GROMACS .gro file of C-alpha atoms in nm:
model
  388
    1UNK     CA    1 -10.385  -0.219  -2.857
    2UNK     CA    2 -10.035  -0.128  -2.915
    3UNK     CA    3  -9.928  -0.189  -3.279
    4UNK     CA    4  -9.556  -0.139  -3.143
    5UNK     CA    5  -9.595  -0.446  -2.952
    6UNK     CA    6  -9.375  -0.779  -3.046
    7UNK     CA    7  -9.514  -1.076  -3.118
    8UNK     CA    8  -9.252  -1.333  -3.037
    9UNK     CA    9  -9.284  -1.715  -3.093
   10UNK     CA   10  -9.083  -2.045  -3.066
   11UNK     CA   11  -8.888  -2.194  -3.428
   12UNK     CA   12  -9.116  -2.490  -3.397
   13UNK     CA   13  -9.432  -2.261  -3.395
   14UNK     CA   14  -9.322  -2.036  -3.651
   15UNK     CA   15  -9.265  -2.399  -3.879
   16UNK     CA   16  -9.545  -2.544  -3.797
   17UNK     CA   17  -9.763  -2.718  -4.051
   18UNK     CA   18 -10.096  -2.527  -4.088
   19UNK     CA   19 -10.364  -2.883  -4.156
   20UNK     CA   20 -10.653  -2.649  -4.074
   21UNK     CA   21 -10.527  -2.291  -4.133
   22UNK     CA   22 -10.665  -1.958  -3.961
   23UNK     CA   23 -10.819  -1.673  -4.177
   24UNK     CA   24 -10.630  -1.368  -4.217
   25UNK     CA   25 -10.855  -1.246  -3.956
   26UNK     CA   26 -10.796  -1.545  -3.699
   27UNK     CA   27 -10.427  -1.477  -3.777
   28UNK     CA   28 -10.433  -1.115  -3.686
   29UNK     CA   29 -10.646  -1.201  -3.332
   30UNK     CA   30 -10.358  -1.486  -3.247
   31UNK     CA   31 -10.088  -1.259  -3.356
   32UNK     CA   32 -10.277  -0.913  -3.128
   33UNK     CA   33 -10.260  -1.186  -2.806
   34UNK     CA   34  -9.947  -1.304  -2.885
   35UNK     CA   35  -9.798  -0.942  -2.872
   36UNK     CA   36  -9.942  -0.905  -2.517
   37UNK     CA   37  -9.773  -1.188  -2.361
   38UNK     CA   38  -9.469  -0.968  -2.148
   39UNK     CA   39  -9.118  -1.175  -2.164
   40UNK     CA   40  -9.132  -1.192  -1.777
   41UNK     CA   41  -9.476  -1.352  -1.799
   42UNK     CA   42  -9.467  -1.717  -1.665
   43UNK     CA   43  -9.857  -1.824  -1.758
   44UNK     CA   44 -10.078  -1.743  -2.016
   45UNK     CA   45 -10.358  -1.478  -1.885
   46UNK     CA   46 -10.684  -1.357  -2.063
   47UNK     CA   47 -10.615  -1.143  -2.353
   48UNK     CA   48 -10.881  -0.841  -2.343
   49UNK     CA   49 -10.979  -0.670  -2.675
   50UNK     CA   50 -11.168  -0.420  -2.747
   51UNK     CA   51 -11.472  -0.491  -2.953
   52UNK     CA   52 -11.385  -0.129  -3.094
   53UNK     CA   53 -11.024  -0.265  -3.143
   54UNK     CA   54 -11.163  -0.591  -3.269
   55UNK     CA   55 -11.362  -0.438  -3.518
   56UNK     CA   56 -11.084  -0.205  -3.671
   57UNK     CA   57 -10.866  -0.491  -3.704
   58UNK     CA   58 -11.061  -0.710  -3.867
   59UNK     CA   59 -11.191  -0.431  -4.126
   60UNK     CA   60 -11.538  -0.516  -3.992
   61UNK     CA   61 -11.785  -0.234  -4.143
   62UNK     CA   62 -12.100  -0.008  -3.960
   63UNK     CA   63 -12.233  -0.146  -3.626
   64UNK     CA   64 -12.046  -0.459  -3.543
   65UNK     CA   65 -12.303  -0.712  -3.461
   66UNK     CA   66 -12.216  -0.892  -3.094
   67UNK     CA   67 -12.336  -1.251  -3.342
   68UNK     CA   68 -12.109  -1.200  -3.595
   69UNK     CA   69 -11.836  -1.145  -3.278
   70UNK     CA   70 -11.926  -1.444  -3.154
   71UNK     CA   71 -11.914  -1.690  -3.499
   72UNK     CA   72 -11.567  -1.540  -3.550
   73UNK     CA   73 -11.490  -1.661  -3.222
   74UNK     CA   74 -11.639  -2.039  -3.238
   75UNK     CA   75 -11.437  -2.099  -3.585
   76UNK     CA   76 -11.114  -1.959  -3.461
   77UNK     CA   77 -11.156  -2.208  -3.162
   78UNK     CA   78 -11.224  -2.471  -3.396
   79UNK     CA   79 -10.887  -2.467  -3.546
   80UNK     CA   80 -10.580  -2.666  -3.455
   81UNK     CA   81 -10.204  -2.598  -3.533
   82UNK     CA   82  -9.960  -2.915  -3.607
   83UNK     CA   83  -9.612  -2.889  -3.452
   84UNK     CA   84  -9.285  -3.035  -3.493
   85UNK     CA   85  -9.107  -3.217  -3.218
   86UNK     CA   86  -8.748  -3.282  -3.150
   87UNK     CA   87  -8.839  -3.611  -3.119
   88UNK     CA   88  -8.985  -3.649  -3.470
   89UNK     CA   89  -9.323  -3.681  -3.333
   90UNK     CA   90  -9.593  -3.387  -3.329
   91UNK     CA   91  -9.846  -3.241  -3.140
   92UNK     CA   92 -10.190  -3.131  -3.264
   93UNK     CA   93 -10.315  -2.856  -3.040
   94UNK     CA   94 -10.612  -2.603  -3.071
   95UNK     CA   95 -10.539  -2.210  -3.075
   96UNK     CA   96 -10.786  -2.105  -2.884
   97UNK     CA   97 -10.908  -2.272  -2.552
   98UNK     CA   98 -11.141  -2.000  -2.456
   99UNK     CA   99 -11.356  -1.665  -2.583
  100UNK     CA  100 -11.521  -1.450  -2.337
  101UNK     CA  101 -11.758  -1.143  -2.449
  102UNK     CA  102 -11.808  -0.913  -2.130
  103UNK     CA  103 -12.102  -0.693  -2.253
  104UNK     CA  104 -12.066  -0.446  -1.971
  105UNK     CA  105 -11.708  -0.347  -2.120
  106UNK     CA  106 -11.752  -0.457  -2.490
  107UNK     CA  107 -11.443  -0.625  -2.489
  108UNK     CA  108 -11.364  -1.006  -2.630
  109UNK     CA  109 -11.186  -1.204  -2.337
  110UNK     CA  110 -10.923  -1.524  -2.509
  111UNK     CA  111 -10.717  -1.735  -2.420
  112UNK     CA  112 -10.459  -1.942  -2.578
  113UNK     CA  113 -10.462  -2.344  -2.521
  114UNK     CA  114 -10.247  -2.410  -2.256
  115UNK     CA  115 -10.025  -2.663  -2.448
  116UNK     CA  116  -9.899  -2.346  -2.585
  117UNK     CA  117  -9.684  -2.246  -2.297
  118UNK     CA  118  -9.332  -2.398  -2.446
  119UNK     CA  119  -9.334  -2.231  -2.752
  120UNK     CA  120  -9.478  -1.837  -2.634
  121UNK     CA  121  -9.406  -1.823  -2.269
  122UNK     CA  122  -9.009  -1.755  -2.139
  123UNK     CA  123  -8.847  -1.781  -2.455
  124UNK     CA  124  -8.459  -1.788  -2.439
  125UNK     CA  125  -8.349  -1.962  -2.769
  126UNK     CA  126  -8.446  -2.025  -3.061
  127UNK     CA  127  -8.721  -1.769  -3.119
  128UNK     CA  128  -8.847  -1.542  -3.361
  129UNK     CA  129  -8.975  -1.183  -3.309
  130UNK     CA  130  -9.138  -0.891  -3.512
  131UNK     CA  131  -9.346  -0.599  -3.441
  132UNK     CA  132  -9.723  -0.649  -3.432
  133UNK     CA  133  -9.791  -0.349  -3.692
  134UNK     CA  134  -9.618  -0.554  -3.985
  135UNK     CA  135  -9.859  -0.810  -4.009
  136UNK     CA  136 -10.207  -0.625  -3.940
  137UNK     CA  137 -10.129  -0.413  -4.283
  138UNK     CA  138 -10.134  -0.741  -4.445
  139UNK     CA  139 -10.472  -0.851  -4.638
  140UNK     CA  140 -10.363  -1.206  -4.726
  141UNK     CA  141 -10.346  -1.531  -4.520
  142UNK     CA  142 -10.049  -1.614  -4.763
  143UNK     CA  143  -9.873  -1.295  -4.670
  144UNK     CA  144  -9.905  -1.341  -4.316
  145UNK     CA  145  -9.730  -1.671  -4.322
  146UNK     CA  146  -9.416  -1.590  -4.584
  147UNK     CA  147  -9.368  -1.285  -4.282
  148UNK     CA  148  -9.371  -1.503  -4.054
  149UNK     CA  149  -9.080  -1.775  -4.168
  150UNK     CA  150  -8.888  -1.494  -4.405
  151UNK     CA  151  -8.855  -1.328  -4.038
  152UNK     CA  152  -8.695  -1.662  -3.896
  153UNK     CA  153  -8.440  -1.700  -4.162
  154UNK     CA  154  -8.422  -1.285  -4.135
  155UNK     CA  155  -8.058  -1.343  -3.985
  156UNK     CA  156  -7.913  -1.594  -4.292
  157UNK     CA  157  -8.045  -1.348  -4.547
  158UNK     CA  158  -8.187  -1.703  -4.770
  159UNK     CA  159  -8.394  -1.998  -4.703
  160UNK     CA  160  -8.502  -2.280  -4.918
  161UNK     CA  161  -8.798  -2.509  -4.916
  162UNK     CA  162  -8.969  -2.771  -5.117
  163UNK     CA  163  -9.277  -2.685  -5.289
  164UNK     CA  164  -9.523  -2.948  -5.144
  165UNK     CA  165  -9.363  -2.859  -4.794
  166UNK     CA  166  -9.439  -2.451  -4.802
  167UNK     CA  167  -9.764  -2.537  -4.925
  168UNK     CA  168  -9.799  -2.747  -4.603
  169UNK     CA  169  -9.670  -2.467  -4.413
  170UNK     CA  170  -9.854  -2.158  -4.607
  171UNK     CA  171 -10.159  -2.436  -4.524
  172UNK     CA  172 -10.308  -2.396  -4.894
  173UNK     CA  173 -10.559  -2.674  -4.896
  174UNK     CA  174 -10.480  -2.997  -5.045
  175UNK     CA  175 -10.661  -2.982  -5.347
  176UNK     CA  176 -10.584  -2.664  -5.463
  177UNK     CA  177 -10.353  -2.515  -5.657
  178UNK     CA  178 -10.190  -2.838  -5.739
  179UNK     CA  179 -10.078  -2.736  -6.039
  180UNK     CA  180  -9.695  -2.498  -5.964
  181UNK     CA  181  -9.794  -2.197  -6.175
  182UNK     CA  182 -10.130  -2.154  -6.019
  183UNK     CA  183  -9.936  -2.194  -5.671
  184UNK     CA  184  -9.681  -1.935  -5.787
  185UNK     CA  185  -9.908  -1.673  -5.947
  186UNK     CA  186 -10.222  -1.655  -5.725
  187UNK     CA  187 -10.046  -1.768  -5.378
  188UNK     CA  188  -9.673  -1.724  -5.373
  189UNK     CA  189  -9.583  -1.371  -5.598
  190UNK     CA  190  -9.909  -1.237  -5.431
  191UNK     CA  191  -9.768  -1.295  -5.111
  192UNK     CA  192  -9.403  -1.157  -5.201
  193UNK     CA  193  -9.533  -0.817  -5.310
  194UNK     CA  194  -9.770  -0.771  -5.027
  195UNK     CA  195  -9.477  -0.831  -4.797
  196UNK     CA  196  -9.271  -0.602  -4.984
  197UNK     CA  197  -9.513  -0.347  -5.013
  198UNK     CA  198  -9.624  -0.352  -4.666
  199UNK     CA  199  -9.340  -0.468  -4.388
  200UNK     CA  200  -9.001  -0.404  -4.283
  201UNK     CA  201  -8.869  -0.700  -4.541
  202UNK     CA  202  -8.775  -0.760  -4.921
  203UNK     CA  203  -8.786  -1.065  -5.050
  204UNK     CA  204  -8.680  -1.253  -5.391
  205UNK     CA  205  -8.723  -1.600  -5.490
  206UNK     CA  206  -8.521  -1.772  -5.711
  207UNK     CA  207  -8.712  -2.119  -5.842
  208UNK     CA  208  -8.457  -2.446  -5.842
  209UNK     CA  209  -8.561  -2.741  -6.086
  210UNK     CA  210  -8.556  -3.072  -6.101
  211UNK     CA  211  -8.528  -3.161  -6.447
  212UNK     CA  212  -8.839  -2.926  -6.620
  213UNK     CA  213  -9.012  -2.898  -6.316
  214UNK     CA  214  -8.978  -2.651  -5.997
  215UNK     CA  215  -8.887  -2.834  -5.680
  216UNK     CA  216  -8.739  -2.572  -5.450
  217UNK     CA  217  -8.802  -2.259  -5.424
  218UNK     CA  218  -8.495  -2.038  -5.286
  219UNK     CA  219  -8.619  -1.738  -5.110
  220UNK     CA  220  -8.324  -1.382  -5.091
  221UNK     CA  221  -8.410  -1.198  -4.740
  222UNK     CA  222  -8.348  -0.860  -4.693
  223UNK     CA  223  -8.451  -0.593  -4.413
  224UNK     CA  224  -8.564  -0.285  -4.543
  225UNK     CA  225  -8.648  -0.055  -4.246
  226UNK     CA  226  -8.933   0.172  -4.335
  227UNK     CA  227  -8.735   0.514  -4.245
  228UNK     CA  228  -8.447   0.418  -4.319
  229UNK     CA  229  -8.481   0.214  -4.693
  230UNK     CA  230  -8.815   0.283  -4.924
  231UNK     CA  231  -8.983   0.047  -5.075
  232UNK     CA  232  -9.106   0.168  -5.429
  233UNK     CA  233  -8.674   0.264  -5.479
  234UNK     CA  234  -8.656  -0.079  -5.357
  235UNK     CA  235  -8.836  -0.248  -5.621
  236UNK     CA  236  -8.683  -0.031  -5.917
  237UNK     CA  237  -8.334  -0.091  -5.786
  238UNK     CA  238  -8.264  -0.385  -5.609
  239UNK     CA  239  -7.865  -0.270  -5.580
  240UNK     CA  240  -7.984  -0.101  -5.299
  241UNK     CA  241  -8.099  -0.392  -5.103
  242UNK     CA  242  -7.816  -0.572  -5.163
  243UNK     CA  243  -7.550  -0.336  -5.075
  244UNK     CA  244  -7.710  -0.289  -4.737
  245UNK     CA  245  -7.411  -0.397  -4.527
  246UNK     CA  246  -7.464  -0.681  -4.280
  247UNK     CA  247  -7.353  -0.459  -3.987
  248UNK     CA  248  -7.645  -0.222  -4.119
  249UNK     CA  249  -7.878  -0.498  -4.091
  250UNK     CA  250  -7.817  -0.575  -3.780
  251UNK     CA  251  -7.807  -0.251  -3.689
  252UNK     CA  252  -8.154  -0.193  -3.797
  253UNK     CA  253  -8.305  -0.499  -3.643
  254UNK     CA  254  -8.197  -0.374  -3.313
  255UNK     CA  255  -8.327   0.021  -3.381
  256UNK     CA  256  -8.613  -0.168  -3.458
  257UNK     CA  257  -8.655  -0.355  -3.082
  258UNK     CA  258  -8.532  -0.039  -2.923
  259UNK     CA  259  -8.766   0.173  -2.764
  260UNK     CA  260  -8.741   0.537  -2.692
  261UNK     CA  261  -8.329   0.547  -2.824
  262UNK     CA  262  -8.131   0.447  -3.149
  263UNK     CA  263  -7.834   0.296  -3.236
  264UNK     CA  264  -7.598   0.534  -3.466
  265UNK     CA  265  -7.349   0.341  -3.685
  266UNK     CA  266  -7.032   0.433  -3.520
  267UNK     CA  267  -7.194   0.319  -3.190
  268UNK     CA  268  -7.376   0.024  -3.253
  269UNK     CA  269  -7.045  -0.074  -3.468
  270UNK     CA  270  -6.833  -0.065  -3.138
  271UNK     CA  271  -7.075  -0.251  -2.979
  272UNK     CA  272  -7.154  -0.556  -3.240
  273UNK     CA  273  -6.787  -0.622  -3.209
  274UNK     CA  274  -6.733  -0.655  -2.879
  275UNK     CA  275  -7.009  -0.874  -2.862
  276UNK     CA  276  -6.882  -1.093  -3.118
  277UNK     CA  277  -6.556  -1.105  -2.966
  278UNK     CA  278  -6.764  -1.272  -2.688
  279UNK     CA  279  -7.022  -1.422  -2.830
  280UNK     CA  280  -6.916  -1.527  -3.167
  281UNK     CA  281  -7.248  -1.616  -3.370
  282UNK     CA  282  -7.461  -1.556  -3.081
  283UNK     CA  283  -7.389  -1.211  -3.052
  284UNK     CA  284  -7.727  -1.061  -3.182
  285UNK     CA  285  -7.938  -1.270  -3.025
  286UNK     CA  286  -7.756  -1.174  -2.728
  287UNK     CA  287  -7.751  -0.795  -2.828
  288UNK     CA  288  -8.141  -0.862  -2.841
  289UNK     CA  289  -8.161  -1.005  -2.486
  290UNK     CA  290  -8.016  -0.705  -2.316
  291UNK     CA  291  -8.240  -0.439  -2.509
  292UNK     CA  292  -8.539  -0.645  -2.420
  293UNK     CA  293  -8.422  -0.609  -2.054
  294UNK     CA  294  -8.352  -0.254  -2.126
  295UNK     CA  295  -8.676  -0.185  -2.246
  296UNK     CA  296  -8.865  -0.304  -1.992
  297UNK     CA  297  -8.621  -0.218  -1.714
  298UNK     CA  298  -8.784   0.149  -1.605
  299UNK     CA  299  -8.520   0.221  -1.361
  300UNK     CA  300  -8.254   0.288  -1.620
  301UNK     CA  301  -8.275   0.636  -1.730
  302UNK     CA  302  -7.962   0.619  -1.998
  303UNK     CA  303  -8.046   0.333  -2.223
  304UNK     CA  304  -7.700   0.338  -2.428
  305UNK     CA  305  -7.475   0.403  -2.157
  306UNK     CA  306  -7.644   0.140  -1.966
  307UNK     CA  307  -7.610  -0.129  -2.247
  308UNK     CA  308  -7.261  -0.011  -2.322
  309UNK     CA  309  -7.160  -0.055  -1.973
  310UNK     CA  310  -7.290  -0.411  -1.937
  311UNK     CA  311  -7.081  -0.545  -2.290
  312UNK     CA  312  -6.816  -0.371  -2.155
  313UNK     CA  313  -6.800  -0.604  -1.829
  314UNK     CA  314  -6.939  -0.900  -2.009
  315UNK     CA  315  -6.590  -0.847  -2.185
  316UNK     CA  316  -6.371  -0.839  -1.852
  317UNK     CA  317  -6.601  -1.171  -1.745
  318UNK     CA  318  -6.487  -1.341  -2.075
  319UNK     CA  319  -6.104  -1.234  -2.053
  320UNK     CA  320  -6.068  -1.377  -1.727
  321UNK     CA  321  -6.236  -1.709  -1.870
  322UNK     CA  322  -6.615  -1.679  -1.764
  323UNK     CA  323  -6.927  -1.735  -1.908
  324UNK     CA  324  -7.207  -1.472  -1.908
  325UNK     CA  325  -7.535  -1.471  -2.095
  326UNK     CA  326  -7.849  -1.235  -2.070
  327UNK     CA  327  -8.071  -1.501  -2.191
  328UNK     CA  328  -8.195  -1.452  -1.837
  329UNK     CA  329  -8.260  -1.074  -1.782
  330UNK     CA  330  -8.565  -1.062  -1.586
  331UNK     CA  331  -8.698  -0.652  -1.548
  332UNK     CA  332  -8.754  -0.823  -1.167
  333UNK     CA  333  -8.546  -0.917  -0.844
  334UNK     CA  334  -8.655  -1.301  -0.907
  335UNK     CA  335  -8.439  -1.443  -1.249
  336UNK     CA  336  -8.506  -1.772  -1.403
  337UNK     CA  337  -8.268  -1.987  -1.383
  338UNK     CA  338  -8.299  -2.181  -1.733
  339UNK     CA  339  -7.948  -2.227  -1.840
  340UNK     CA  340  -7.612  -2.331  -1.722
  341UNK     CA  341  -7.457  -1.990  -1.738
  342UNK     CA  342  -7.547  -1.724  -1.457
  343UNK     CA  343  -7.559  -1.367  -1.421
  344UNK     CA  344  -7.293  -1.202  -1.183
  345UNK     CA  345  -7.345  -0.971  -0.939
  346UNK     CA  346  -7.257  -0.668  -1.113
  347UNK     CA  347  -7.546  -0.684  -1.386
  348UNK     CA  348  -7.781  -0.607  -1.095
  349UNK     CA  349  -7.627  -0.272  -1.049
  350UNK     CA  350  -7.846   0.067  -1.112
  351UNK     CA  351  -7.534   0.239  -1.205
  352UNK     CA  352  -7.570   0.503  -1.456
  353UNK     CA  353  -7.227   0.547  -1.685
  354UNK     CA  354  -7.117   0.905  -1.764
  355UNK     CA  355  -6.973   0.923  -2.052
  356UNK     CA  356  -6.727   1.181  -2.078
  357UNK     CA  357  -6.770   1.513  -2.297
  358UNK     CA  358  -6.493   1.521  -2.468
  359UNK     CA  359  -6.239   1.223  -2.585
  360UNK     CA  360  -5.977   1.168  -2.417
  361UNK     CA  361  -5.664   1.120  -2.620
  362UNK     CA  362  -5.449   0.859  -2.328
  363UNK     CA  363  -5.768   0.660  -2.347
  364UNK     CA  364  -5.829   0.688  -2.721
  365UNK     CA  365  -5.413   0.539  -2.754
  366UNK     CA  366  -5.524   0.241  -2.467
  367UNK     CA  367  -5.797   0.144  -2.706
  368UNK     CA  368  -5.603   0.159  -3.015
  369UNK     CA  369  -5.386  -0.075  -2.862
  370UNK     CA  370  -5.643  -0.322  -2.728
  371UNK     CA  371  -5.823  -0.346  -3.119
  372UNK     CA  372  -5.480  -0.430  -3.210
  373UNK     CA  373  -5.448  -0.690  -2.923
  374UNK     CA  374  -5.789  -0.819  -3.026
  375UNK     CA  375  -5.748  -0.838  -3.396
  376UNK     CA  376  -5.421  -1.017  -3.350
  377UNK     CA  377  -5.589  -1.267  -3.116
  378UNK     CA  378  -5.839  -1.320  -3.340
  379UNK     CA  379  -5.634  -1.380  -3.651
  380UNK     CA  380  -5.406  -1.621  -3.450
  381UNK     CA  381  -5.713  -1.842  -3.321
  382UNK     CA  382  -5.852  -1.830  -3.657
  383UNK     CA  383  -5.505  -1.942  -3.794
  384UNK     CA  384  -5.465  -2.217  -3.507
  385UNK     CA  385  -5.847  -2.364  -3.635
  386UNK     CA  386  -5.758  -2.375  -3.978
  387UNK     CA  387  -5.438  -2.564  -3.940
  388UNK     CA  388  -5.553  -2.771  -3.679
   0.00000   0.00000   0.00000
């Protein structure tokens, strides 16, 4: 078990109403499968774990008994997830459609129910993803959750919900903690600091009222990369957090996806805004597509150059009108075709870039001159939308 690996899933799963909610230990099993599923993968398959593996994760102590693997089993099958549909309907669906114990191997064989598929399997939009080793620090069902949907609204930096309806979604049971306090001392701050303590985010809340009483609660999102940002500063001066620039952010969300490079500032700042010159509000997610590709693409050798080359025709594409998306980067010859944009020709290409050892100072005057072009464009679209 790789505790690198992402766990990505659908907006509607990530807001789904928890009637019957898992156990921080059924959590951390869903969540372990979940980050096996490959983004190429069109079908679920049987997700193998360890009972070694299984027993670490779960903090199970001494000789774990093959019963007590299999009662932890039978109750996570037994629970069902409701989720929102566009329509305004919802579907109830179980987890878990299968568990497995091979005893020649020791390992747990599951597998998810295959009503599933939409909201795991070939995600393009609307998705949220994190690394598995976030969440299986985390001690608290609570915790788990307020991850989960503080990493959705990661991107807006806030998010606001009503009371009754994060209880729903937290799934405290209905007869508890009915009273706000309770809810906010022994569920909601609980969770906070755990997150704080633990993951790659820092969160505040900020209460809103109706009349005397709490109705809202506003929740302040910010990402607070482990090497890059400590917590315990973090929590005695909160300046910090919110001076991180929004290009930093982003920044680190992407070092965080990357594997085996890094973004540097200068870099990644070149980068974010020629994406956004082509992408507008989508650039990110579309930054995210291409590093996924890159990631799993073994057959490029210079990661940066590679991604650098491919904005820098996705640019050309867009000045001469065209639309271009890597929503459908595929690390095989076969690509989905899921959307109304399509890849050209030239994305397939092995190519290395070689980027040149020292500047050169005709080029460095051509690109002057083109950030001037582009910022003047900019300002005069931005002028024609406002008067229009």
């Amino acid at each position: 078990m790789n505790k690198k690996h992402i766990v990505t899933q659908a907006h509607n799963l990530i807001e789904a109403r928890h009637n019957n909610p898992l156990t921080v230990r059924e959590q951390k099993i869903v969540l372990t499968m979940a980050s096996m599923i490959e983004p190429n993968d069109e079908d679920f398959k049987d997700y193998r774990i360890s009972i070694r593996e299984f027993s670490e994760m779960l903090g199970l102590e001494g000789k774990t008994k093959y019963t007590e693997v299999k009662e932890i089993s039978k109750e996570l099958m037994s629970k069902t997830i409701e989720i929102p549909q566009e329509d305004g309907g919802w579907l109830l669906v179980h987890w878990i459609s299968s568990a497995k114990y091979i005893k020649g191997e020791g390992v747990l064989e599951l597998s998810f129910s295959p009503k599933l598929r939409p909201y795991m399997l070939q995600l393009k939009d609307h998705f949220t993803s994190y690394r598995l080793s976030n969440v299986l620090s985390l001690n608290s069902t609570y915790s788990i959750r307020l991850y989960e949907l503080m990493k959705k609204w990661q991107k807006t930096g806030k998010w606001e919900k009503s009371v009754e309806d994060l209880k729903l979604q937290f799934g405290v049971p209905e007869d508890s903690y009915k009273r706000y306090n309770h809810f906010k001392t022994r569920v909601l701050l609980r969770a906070v600091e755990e997150v704080n303590e633990k993951t790659d985010l820092f969160i505040k809340i900020r209460e809103i009222k109706k009349g005397r009483s709490v109705e809202k609660i506003e929740f302040i999102i910010r990402y607070s990369p482990k090497k890059e940002i400590r917590v315990p500063r973090l929590e005695n001066n909160s300046e910090s957090v919110e001076g991180l620039s929004w290009l930093d952010e982003s920044k680190a969300r992407m070092n965080e996806l990357a594997e085996g490079y890094q973004f540097d500032t200068a870099f990644f700042a070149q980068l974010h805004q020629g994406a956004s010159l082509i992408w507008r509000d989508d650039a990110e997610q579309e930054l995210e597509f291409l590093i996924r590709y890159v990631n799993e693409e073994k057959s490029v050798k210079n990661p940066l150059g590679f991604i650098k080359s491919k904005i820098t025709s996705a640019w050309e594409i867009h000045e001469a009108g065209g639309r271009i998306t890597f929503a459908d980067l595929q690390p095989v010859k076969e690509r989905w075709a899921g959307r109304e944009e399509k890849l050209p020709d030239w994305f397939t290409s092995k190519d290395e870039p070689v980027e040149p050892s020292e500047s050169n100072p005709e080029l460095a005057k051509e690109k002057e001159k083109l950030l001037k072009k582009l910022a003047e464009k900019k300002k005069r679209t931005t002028k024609d939308a406002a008067t229009s």
